[in-house]
Amino acid sequence: MLVYKFGGASVRSAEGIKNIVKIVSGIKEDLFIVVSAMGKTTNALEDVQAAFMKADREGALSKLSEVETYHKQIIKELFADEANGNTAFKSVFDELKSLIETGLGDDYDRWYDQIVSYGEIISTMIVGAYLTECGLCNKWLDMRKLLITDSNFREANVNVFESEKRFKEVVRFDDCKIYIGQGFIGSNIQGRPTTLGREGSDYSAAVVGNILDAESVTIWKDVPGVLNADPRIFEKTVHIPELTYLDAVELAYSGAQVIHPKTIKPLENKQIPLYVRPFNTPTEAGSVIKSEIAKPIGVPVLILKKNQVLFTLRPLDFSFILEESLSWIFMVVEKYRLKVSLIQSSAVSISICVNNSRYLQRAFDELSTDYRVSYNKDLELLTIRGTNPEIIKETTTGREILVQQRTRRIARFVMREKTIK
Ligand code: ASP
Ligand code: MG
């Protein structure tokens, strides 16, 4: 069996959904489709939740009605008889509305997952109904009942053992050859909805592939495959046809947005190849990620991670940074779920580069009991893999560099934000 994942950009319009039908209708194998929320729906639902948490129910409902209008327009363009698209859609939308009208909104992260997870519920319902309309038998699954996670709301980790038991009970491919489920969402063992972290649908697809022993997992994207740099940021990009799992992990961890960092492990564990293929030109091969490749990546790979914050800690009592102080610092980092991109230390200070986050100030407050905390915001981290002096010159000349780290193979620069061209 195969797993196909379609991201938000692929399902952002009626045209995109029609293209999914084209792509899947020729498939002979059993197929599990994982779908993200349509277009920018997750961002929009984040706004709905933010208003809801401030007890601004009016504001939340008005933002929600924009989400509704957007989906209704797609339904209108897609279905010959709108009622076919609207039936299921209306009932879930009413459910979400009544949550906003009556919910308590006590715990931020838990309510985030409760509300934001509807984006994928709605998108899969529409895609499933449209596949049916096109004569493609498919079975819609609620991943909140199948993909079991821990209770780390907004960044939940999948419990593969529990999930596998549930998947094996329902996913048999005996009634239909196509099953469709949501990316990004699951639930904890008590049945409370959870999400796997922004852009987490890739991770969902990988877990499904692992559990169902897929022949391969394919992520359909709006790029020609894996490139050596983000074409929106760097000129002269080169297509990379083959990568190892290790290459992919390094790229994703450094901030390459082509795949979510958690995607590789479930696939590597079962040696399942991952294809990244162009949604708009589906006959092209794209890229493949697997354990053995014919020849290593021959070009430098550039990855730019934006919205970074670099903070430096100096002990108030002028003591050295020793193991025990390090372990406390990282306990605080973990407690506030900061995502570390780079670390540099000296005898009396440590600098840590992290993704900007809403918990940063709280972490700083806690650390400031023992350290003088200074920080810079609006930074970017450039990672060059397969580095050489020319490429460093090309990308960093004229830039203010706050920290740099180099090995023979990899060079990393923390710089003030500016788009490189
Ligand atoms: N819809 C979610 C997001 O936008 C998950 C995903 O797209 O992978 O983050
Ligand atoms: Mg998305």
Short mmCIF file of C-alpha atoms and ligand atoms in Angstrom, two decimals:
data_model
loop_
_atom_site.label_atom_id
_atom_site.label_comp_id
_atom_site.label_asym_id
_atom_site.label_seq_id
_atom_site.Cartn_x
_atom_site.Cartn_y
_atom_site.Cartn_z
CA MET A 1 0.00 0.00 0.00
CA LEU A 2 0.99 3.61 -0.52
CA VAL A 3 0.64 6.76 1.59
CA TYR A 4 0.09 10.11 -0.14
CA LYS A 5 0.16 13.37 1.76
CA PHE A 6 -1.36 16.55 0.36
CA GLY A 7 -0.46 19.77 2.17
CA GLY A 8 -2.41 22.98 2.68
CA ALA A 9 -1.15 24.53 -0.55
CA SER A 10 -2.41 21.53 -2.59
CA VAL A 11 -5.93 21.80 -1.20
CA ARG A 12 -6.23 25.56 -1.01
CA SER A 13 -8.61 25.76 -4.00
CA ALA A 14 -11.20 23.72 -5.89
CA GLU A 15 -8.66 23.34 -8.67
CA GLY A 16 -6.15 21.77 -6.27
CA ILE A 17 -8.71 19.24 -5.07
CA LYS A 18 -9.56 18.34 -8.67
CA ASN A 19 -5.86 17.75 -9.21
CA ILE A 20 -5.83 15.29 -6.28
CA VAL A 21 -8.50 13.30 -8.08
CA LYS A 22 -6.31 13.21 -11.19
CA ILE A 23 -3.31 12.04 -9.18
CA VAL A 24 -5.07 9.30 -7.22
CA SER A 25 -7.42 7.95 -9.85
CA GLY A 26 -4.71 6.04 -11.68
CA ILE A 27 -3.40 4.27 -8.58
CA LYS A 28 -3.76 0.48 -8.53
CA GLU A 29 -2.45 -0.10 -5.00
CA ASP A 30 -4.34 0.45 -1.75
CA LEU A 31 -3.91 4.09 -0.85
CA PHE A 32 -4.00 6.03 2.41
CA ILE A 33 -4.37 9.78 1.85
CA VAL A 34 -3.32 12.24 4.53
CA VAL A 35 -4.61 15.79 4.06
CA SER A 36 -3.79 19.11 5.76
CA ALA A 37 -6.15 22.01 6.40
CA MET A 38 -6.95 24.07 3.32
CA GLY A 39 -4.64 26.96 2.50
CA LYS A 40 -4.14 29.22 5.49
CA THR A 41 -6.98 27.74 7.54
CA THR A 42 -4.73 26.75 10.46
CA ASN A 43 -3.53 30.35 10.81
CA ALA A 44 -7.12 31.57 10.65
CA LEU A 45 -8.24 29.09 13.32
CA GLU A 46 -5.30 30.19 15.49
CA ASP A 47 -6.80 33.70 15.32
CA VAL A 48 -10.22 32.34 16.20
CA GLN A 49 -8.76 30.57 19.23
CA ALA A 50 -6.75 33.62 20.33
CA ALA A 51 -9.94 35.74 20.35
CA PHE A 52 -11.83 32.95 22.12
CA MET A 53 -9.16 32.76 24.84
CA LYS A 54 -9.57 36.49 25.47
CA ALA A 55 -13.27 35.80 26.01
CA ASP A 56 -13.99 37.74 22.83
CA ARG A 57 -16.62 35.34 21.53
CA GLU A 58 -18.00 37.86 19.08
CA GLY A 59 -14.55 38.39 17.55
CA ALA A 60 -13.92 34.64 17.45
CA LEU A 61 -17.24 33.99 15.70
CA SER A 62 -16.67 36.71 13.16
CA LYS A 63 -13.22 35.31 12.29
CA LEU A 64 -14.80 31.87 12.12
CA SER A 65 -17.37 33.07 9.63
CA GLU A 66 -14.52 34.06 7.28
CA VAL A 67 -13.23 30.49 7.52
CA GLU A 68 -16.74 29.27 6.73
CA THR A 69 -17.12 31.53 3.70
CA TYR A 70 -13.77 30.38 2.31
CA HIS A 71 -14.73 26.70 2.54
CA LYS A 72 -18.22 27.26 1.20
CA GLN A 73 -16.78 28.94 -1.86
CA ILE A 74 -14.59 25.90 -2.54
CA ILE A 75 -17.59 23.59 -2.07
CA LYS A 76 -19.59 25.70 -4.49
CA GLU A 77 -16.92 25.48 -7.17
CA LEU A 78 -16.33 21.78 -6.61
CA PHE A 79 -19.70 20.06 -6.46
CA ALA A 80 -22.32 19.91 -9.17
CA ASP A 81 -24.85 19.71 -6.37
CA GLU A 82 -23.60 21.85 -3.46
CA ALA A 83 -25.65 19.81 -1.01
CA ASN A 84 -23.25 16.89 -1.49
CA GLY A 85 -20.40 18.96 -0.15
CA ASN A 86 -22.40 20.80 2.48
CA THR A 87 -24.05 17.96 4.38
CA ALA A 88 -21.13 16.80 6.49
CA PHE A 89 -19.49 20.21 6.44
CA LYS A 90 -22.45 21.92 8.07
CA SER A 91 -22.64 19.57 11.02
CA VAL A 92 -18.94 19.87 11.92
CA PHE A 93 -19.03 23.59 11.46
CA ASP A 94 -22.01 23.87 13.81
CA GLU A 95 -20.13 21.74 16.32
CA LEU A 96 -17.17 24.13 16.17
CA LYS A 97 -19.43 27.16 16.46
CA SER A 98 -21.12 25.84 19.56
CA LEU A 99 -17.70 25.13 21.12
CA ILE A 100 -16.81 28.79 20.59
CA GLU A 101 -20.16 29.93 21.96
CA THR A 102 -20.19 27.80 25.06
CA GLY A 103 -16.65 26.45 25.72
CA LEU A 104 -14.78 27.38 28.87
CA GLY A 105 -11.45 28.28 27.35
CA ASP A 106 -9.53 27.44 30.50
CA ASP A 107 -6.28 25.91 29.25
CA TYR A 108 -4.59 27.64 26.30
CA ASP A 109 -2.80 24.70 24.73
CA ARG A 110 -5.65 22.25 25.19
CA TRP A 111 -8.16 24.63 23.64
CA TYR A 112 -5.78 25.36 20.82
CA ASP A 113 -5.85 21.69 19.84
CA GLN A 114 -9.57 21.42 20.36
CA ILE A 115 -10.31 24.31 17.98
CA VAL A 116 -7.46 24.27 15.46
CA SER A 117 -7.86 20.53 14.73
CA TYR A 118 -11.13 21.31 12.94
CA GLY A 119 -9.20 22.65 9.95
CA GLU A 120 -8.15 19.14 8.97
CA ILE A 121 -11.51 17.58 9.88
CA ILE A 122 -13.22 19.96 7.47
CA SER A 123 -10.68 19.64 4.63
CA THR A 124 -10.77 15.83 4.68
CA MET A 125 -14.57 15.81 4.69
CA ILE A 126 -14.67 17.97 1.60
CA VAL A 127 -11.94 16.01 -0.21
CA GLY A 128 -13.56 12.67 0.72
CA ALA A 129 -17.00 13.82 -0.45
CA TYR A 130 -15.50 15.04 -3.72
CA LEU A 131 -13.69 11.74 -4.33
CA THR A 132 -17.04 10.01 -3.84
CA GLU A 133 -18.70 12.41 -6.25
CA CYS A 134 -16.02 11.48 -8.81
CA GLY A 135 -16.79 7.80 -8.36
CA LEU A 136 -13.73 6.99 -6.22
CA CYS A 137 -14.78 4.79 -3.32
CA ASN A 138 -13.12 6.10 -0.17
CA LYS A 139 -13.45 5.75 3.56
CA TRP A 140 -13.13 8.82 5.80
CA LEU A 141 -11.36 8.27 9.10
CA ASP A 142 -11.26 10.44 12.20
CA MET A 143 -7.62 10.50 13.24
CA ARG A 144 -8.71 11.76 16.67
CA LYS A 145 -9.86 8.20 17.26
CA LEU A 146 -6.88 6.45 15.67
CA LEU A 147 -3.68 8.41 16.15
CA ILE A 148 -3.04 8.24 19.87
CA THR A 149 -0.55 10.69 21.36
CA ASP A 150 0.73 11.86 24.71
CA SER A 151 -0.90 14.90 26.32
CA ASN A 152 1.74 17.36 25.20
CA PHE A 153 -0.88 19.62 23.63
CA ARG A 154 0.22 21.58 20.53
CA GLU A 155 3.32 19.41 20.12
CA ALA A 156 2.09 15.93 20.87
CA ASN A 157 4.17 12.79 20.29
CA VAL A 158 2.57 9.75 18.74
CA ASN A 159 2.21 6.56 20.75
CA VAL A 160 2.85 4.17 17.87
CA PHE A 161 1.99 1.06 19.90
CA GLU A 162 -1.51 2.31 20.89
CA SER A 163 -2.16 3.82 17.46
CA GLU A 164 -1.16 0.64 15.67
CA LYS A 165 -3.77 -1.40 17.55
CA ARG A 166 -6.50 1.01 16.48
CA PHE A 167 -5.35 1.32 12.90
CA LYS A 168 -5.20 -2.44 12.46
CA GLU A 169 -8.82 -2.72 13.60
CA VAL A 170 -10.23 -0.34 11.01
CA VAL A 171 -7.83 0.02 8.09
CA ARG A 172 -8.32 -3.13 6.06
CA PHE A 173 -8.88 -1.87 2.51
CA ASP A 174 -11.59 -4.49 2.09
CA ASP A 175 -14.45 -2.05 1.45
CA CYS A 176 -12.57 0.67 -0.47
CA LYS A 177 -9.08 0.99 -1.89
CA ILE A 178 -8.75 4.58 -0.68
CA TYR A 179 -8.76 5.67 2.96
CA ILE A 180 -8.55 9.32 3.89
CA GLY A 181 -7.42 10.79 7.21
CA GLN A 182 -6.27 14.08 8.66
CA GLY A 183 -2.68 15.13 9.05
CA PHE A 184 -1.52 17.05 12.11
CA ILE A 185 -4.17 15.81 14.55
CA GLY A 186 -4.79 12.94 16.95
CA SER A 187 -5.93 12.59 20.53
CA ASN A 188 -4.54 11.56 23.88
CA ILE A 189 -5.61 8.30 25.45
CA GLN A 190 -8.55 10.05 27.16
CA GLY A 191 -9.83 11.12 23.73
CA ARG A 192 -8.93 14.82 23.96
CA PRO A 193 -7.84 16.22 20.59
CA THR A 194 -4.12 16.94 20.22
CA THR A 195 -2.00 18.43 17.43
CA LEU A 196 1.51 17.44 16.46
CA GLY A 197 3.08 20.90 15.98
CA ARG A 198 2.75 23.28 13.03
CA GLU A 199 3.35 21.64 9.65
CA GLY A 200 2.99 18.28 11.38
CA SER A 201 1.02 16.52 8.63
CA ASP A 202 4.23 15.11 7.17
CA TYR A 203 4.86 13.46 10.52
CA SER A 204 1.32 12.00 10.49
CA ALA A 205 1.91 10.56 7.01
CA ALA A 206 5.19 9.00 8.14
CA VAL A 207 3.56 7.40 11.18
CA VAL A 208 0.74 6.01 9.04
CA GLY A 209 3.33 4.63 6.61
CA ASN A 210 5.19 3.00 9.48
CA ILE A 211 2.08 1.46 11.06
CA LEU A 212 0.68 0.13 7.79
CA ASP A 213 4.08 -1.01 6.45
CA ALA A 214 3.71 1.15 3.36
CA GLU A 215 5.80 0.49 0.27
CA SER A 216 6.49 4.23 0.18
CA VAL A 217 5.22 7.57 1.45
CA THR A 218 4.84 10.48 -0.95
CA ILE A 219 4.57 14.13 0.04
CA TRP A 220 3.02 16.16 -2.80
CA LYS A 221 4.30 19.72 -2.67
CA ASP A 222 4.31 22.98 -4.60
CA VAL A 223 8.05 22.60 -5.34
CA PRO A 224 9.81 20.32 -7.88
CA GLY A 225 11.20 18.14 -5.07
CA VAL A 226 14.00 18.79 -2.62
CA LEU A 227 16.14 21.73 -3.73
CA ASN A 228 19.54 22.79 -2.40
CA ALA A 229 17.96 26.02 -1.14
CA ASP A 230 14.60 27.70 -0.75
CA PRO A 231 13.84 29.35 -4.12
CA ARG A 232 11.93 32.13 -2.33
CA ILE A 233 15.15 33.16 -0.61
CA PHE A 234 18.11 32.13 -2.75
CA GLU A 235 18.64 32.46 -6.47
CA LYS A 236 20.12 29.62 -8.54
CA THR A 237 18.64 26.62 -6.81
CA VAL A 238 19.50 23.06 -7.86
CA HIS A 239 17.22 20.04 -7.66
CA ILE A 240 18.50 17.15 -5.51
CA PRO A 241 17.12 13.86 -6.88
CA GLU A 242 18.27 11.58 -4.05
CA LEU A 243 19.05 12.06 -0.37
CA THR A 244 19.80 9.74 2.52
CA TYR A 245 17.64 9.73 5.64
CA LEU A 246 20.55 11.39 7.44
CA ASP A 247 20.76 14.17 4.83
CA ALA A 248 17.05 14.76 5.24
CA VAL A 249 17.18 14.87 9.04
CA GLU A 250 20.02 17.40 8.94
CA LEU A 251 18.22 19.57 6.42
CA ALA A 252 14.91 19.49 8.27
CA TYR A 253 16.54 20.16 11.63
CA SER A 254 18.46 23.13 10.21
CA GLY A 255 15.17 24.66 9.14
CA ALA A 256 14.58 23.46 5.56
CA GLN A 257 10.82 23.67 5.28
CA VAL A 258 10.46 20.96 2.72
CA ILE A 259 9.79 18.27 5.34
CA HIS A 260 8.88 18.32 9.00
CA PRO A 261 11.86 17.22 11.16
CA LYS A 262 9.95 14.38 12.85
CA THR A 263 9.03 12.74 9.54
CA ILE A 264 12.19 10.75 8.95
CA LYS A 265 12.46 8.55 12.04
CA PRO A 266 9.26 6.48 11.56
CA LEU A 267 10.26 5.88 7.93
CA GLU A 268 13.91 5.09 8.57
CA ASN A 269 12.88 2.59 11.27
CA LYS A 270 11.13 0.53 8.62
CA GLN A 271 13.29 1.55 5.67
CA ILE A 272 10.33 3.06 3.84
CA PRO A 273 11.36 5.47 1.05
CA LEU A 274 9.95 8.99 1.14
CA TYR A 275 9.16 10.72 -2.15
CA VAL A 276 8.78 14.50 -2.42
CA ARG A 277 6.93 15.18 -5.66
CA PRO A 278 5.58 18.23 -7.49
CA PHE A 279 1.84 18.52 -7.13
CA ASN A 280 1.39 20.61 -10.26
CA THR A 281 3.53 18.45 -12.54
CA PRO A 282 2.86 14.97 -11.14
CA THR A 283 4.61 13.09 -13.92
CA GLU A 284 7.99 14.45 -12.79
CA ALA A 285 10.01 12.23 -10.48
CA GLY A 286 10.74 14.76 -7.70
CA SER A 287 13.16 13.55 -5.04
CA VAL A 288 13.53 10.37 -3.04
CA ILE A 289 14.85 9.97 0.49
CA LYS A 290 16.09 6.50 1.43
CA SER A 291 18.97 4.69 3.11
CA GLU A 292 21.29 4.07 0.14
CA ILE A 293 21.74 6.55 -2.69
CA ALA A 294 23.75 6.27 -5.89
CA LYS A 295 25.82 9.40 -5.41
CA PRO A 296 26.11 11.93 -2.59
CA ILE A 297 24.65 15.43 -2.89
CA GLY A 298 27.24 17.25 -4.97
CA VAL A 299 26.25 20.85 -4.27
CA PRO A 300 26.28 23.04 -1.17
CA VAL A 301 22.94 23.09 0.60
CA LEU A 302 21.75 26.39 2.06
CA ILE A 303 19.14 26.60 4.77
CA LEU A 304 17.87 29.78 6.28
CA LYS A 305 15.94 29.67 9.54
CA LYS A 306 14.21 32.94 10.31
CA ASN A 307 12.72 34.46 13.44
CA GLN A 308 15.59 33.39 15.68
CA VAL A 309 16.52 34.79 19.06
CA LEU A 310 20.04 34.59 20.48
CA PHE A 311 20.30 34.88 24.24
CA THR A 312 23.43 34.94 26.35
CA LEU A 313 23.62 33.96 29.99
CA ARG A 314 26.37 35.13 32.33
CA PRO A 315 26.38 33.89 35.95
CA LEU A 316 25.61 36.74 38.35
CA ASP A 317 28.30 35.56 40.75
CA PHE A 318 30.99 35.26 38.05
CA SER A 319 31.21 31.48 38.46
CA PHE A 320 32.04 29.19 35.56
CA ILE A 321 29.38 27.52 33.44
CA LEU A 322 29.73 23.94 34.64
CA GLU A 323 27.78 20.77 34.03
CA GLU A 324 25.32 21.35 36.82
CA SER A 325 24.51 24.86 35.68
CA LEU A 326 24.15 23.57 32.12
CA SER A 327 21.70 20.91 33.19
CA TRP A 328 19.56 23.50 35.01
CA ILE A 329 19.65 25.87 32.02
CA PHE A 330 18.43 23.09 29.74
CA MET A 331 15.73 22.08 32.18
CA VAL A 332 14.38 25.62 31.87
CA VAL A 333 14.76 25.45 28.06
CA GLU A 334 12.77 22.22 28.02
CA LYS A 335 10.16 23.45 30.47
CA TYR A 336 9.28 26.37 28.19
CA ARG A 337 9.56 24.21 25.06
CA LEU A 338 12.18 26.42 23.45
CA LYS A 339 13.51 25.01 20.19
CA VAL A 340 17.29 25.21 20.24
CA SER A 341 19.00 25.84 16.90
CA LEU A 342 22.59 26.46 18.02
CA ILE A 343 24.66 26.60 21.21
CA GLN A 344 27.98 28.29 21.85
CA SER A 345 29.69 28.42 25.23
CA SER A 346 32.74 29.97 26.86
CA ALA A 347 34.12 29.83 30.39
CA VAL A 348 31.75 32.41 31.82
CA SER A 349 28.87 32.56 29.38
CA ILE A 350 26.65 30.49 27.17
CA SER A 351 24.76 31.71 24.09
CA ILE A 352 21.75 29.80 22.83
CA CYS A 353 19.96 30.46 19.57
CA VAL A 354 16.27 29.46 19.65
CA ASN A 355 13.13 29.88 17.59
CA ASN A 356 11.16 32.88 18.78
CA SER A 357 8.29 31.76 21.00
CA ARG A 358 5.60 33.15 23.26
CA TYR A 359 7.22 31.49 26.29
CA LEU A 360 10.60 33.15 25.85
CA GLN A 361 10.07 35.94 28.37
CA ARG A 362 8.97 33.50 31.03
CA ALA A 363 12.12 31.43 30.47
CA PHE A 364 14.24 34.59 30.70
CA ASP A 365 12.54 35.57 33.94
CA GLU A 366 13.31 32.21 35.46
CA LEU A 367 16.92 32.20 34.25
CA SER A 368 17.51 35.72 35.52
CA THR A 369 17.49 34.50 39.12
CA ASP A 370 21.01 33.12 38.53
CA TYR A 371 22.16 34.76 35.28
CA ARG A 372 22.37 38.09 33.60
CA VAL A 373 20.28 37.52 30.48
CA SER A 374 20.90 39.53 27.32
CA TYR A 375 19.34 38.79 23.97
CA ASN A 376 18.92 39.82 20.33
CA LYS A 377 15.73 39.25 18.36
CA ASP A 378 14.92 39.26 14.61
CA LEU A 379 17.87 37.12 13.66
CA GLU A 380 18.30 34.40 11.08
CA LEU A 381 20.43 31.31 11.15
CA LEU A 382 22.12 30.34 7.91
CA THR A 383 23.38 26.76 7.69
CA ILE A 384 25.60 25.81 4.76
CA ARG A 385 26.14 22.10 4.32
CA GLY A 386 28.97 21.10 2.00
CA THR A 387 30.46 24.52 2.59
CA ASN A 388 33.22 26.28 0.63
CA PRO A 389 34.82 29.74 0.88
CA GLU A 390 33.05 31.12 -2.22
CA ILE A 391 29.58 30.26 -1.03
CA ILE A 392 30.30 31.73 2.42
CA LYS A 393 31.50 34.93 0.79
CA GLU A 394 28.47 35.07 -1.47
CA THR A 395 25.96 34.67 1.33
CA THR A 396 27.51 36.52 4.26
CA THR A 397 29.38 39.50 2.78
CA GLY A 398 28.09 42.75 4.20
CA ARG A 399 26.05 40.95 6.87
CA GLU A 400 26.33 41.48 10.59
CA ILE A 401 27.30 38.10 12.03
CA LEU A 402 26.63 37.58 15.74
CA VAL A 403 27.85 33.99 16.04
CA GLN A 404 29.52 31.60 13.64
CA GLN A 405 30.40 27.93 13.89
CA ARG A 406 32.33 25.89 11.35
CA THR A 407 33.36 22.31 10.82
CA ARG A 408 34.90 20.99 7.62
CA ARG A 409 31.48 20.22 6.21
CA ILE A 410 29.07 22.64 7.83
CA ALA A 411 29.16 26.39 8.44
CA ARG A 412 26.52 28.18 10.50
CA PHE A 413 25.98 31.91 10.92
CA VAL A 414 23.60 33.76 13.19
CA MET A 415 22.97 37.10 11.50
CA ARG A 416 20.58 40.02 11.67
CA GLU A 417 17.54 39.36 9.53
CA LYS A 418 17.65 40.44 5.90
CA THR A 419 16.59 38.55 2.81
CA ILE A 420 19.58 37.23 0.89
CA LYS A 421 19.49 37.67 -2.88
N1 ASP B 1 -2.41 22.47 8.94
C1 ASP B 1 -1.27 22.37 9.82
C2 ASP B 1 -0.40 23.61 9.68
O1 ASP B 1 -0.65 24.43 8.81
C3 ASP B 1 -0.49 21.12 9.58
C4 ASP B 1 0.20 21.02 8.24
O2 ASP B 1 -0.12 21.76 7.33
O3 ASP B 1 1.08 20.15 8.10
O4 ASP B 1 0.54 23.74 10.41
MG MG B 2 -0.53 23.71 6.54
#
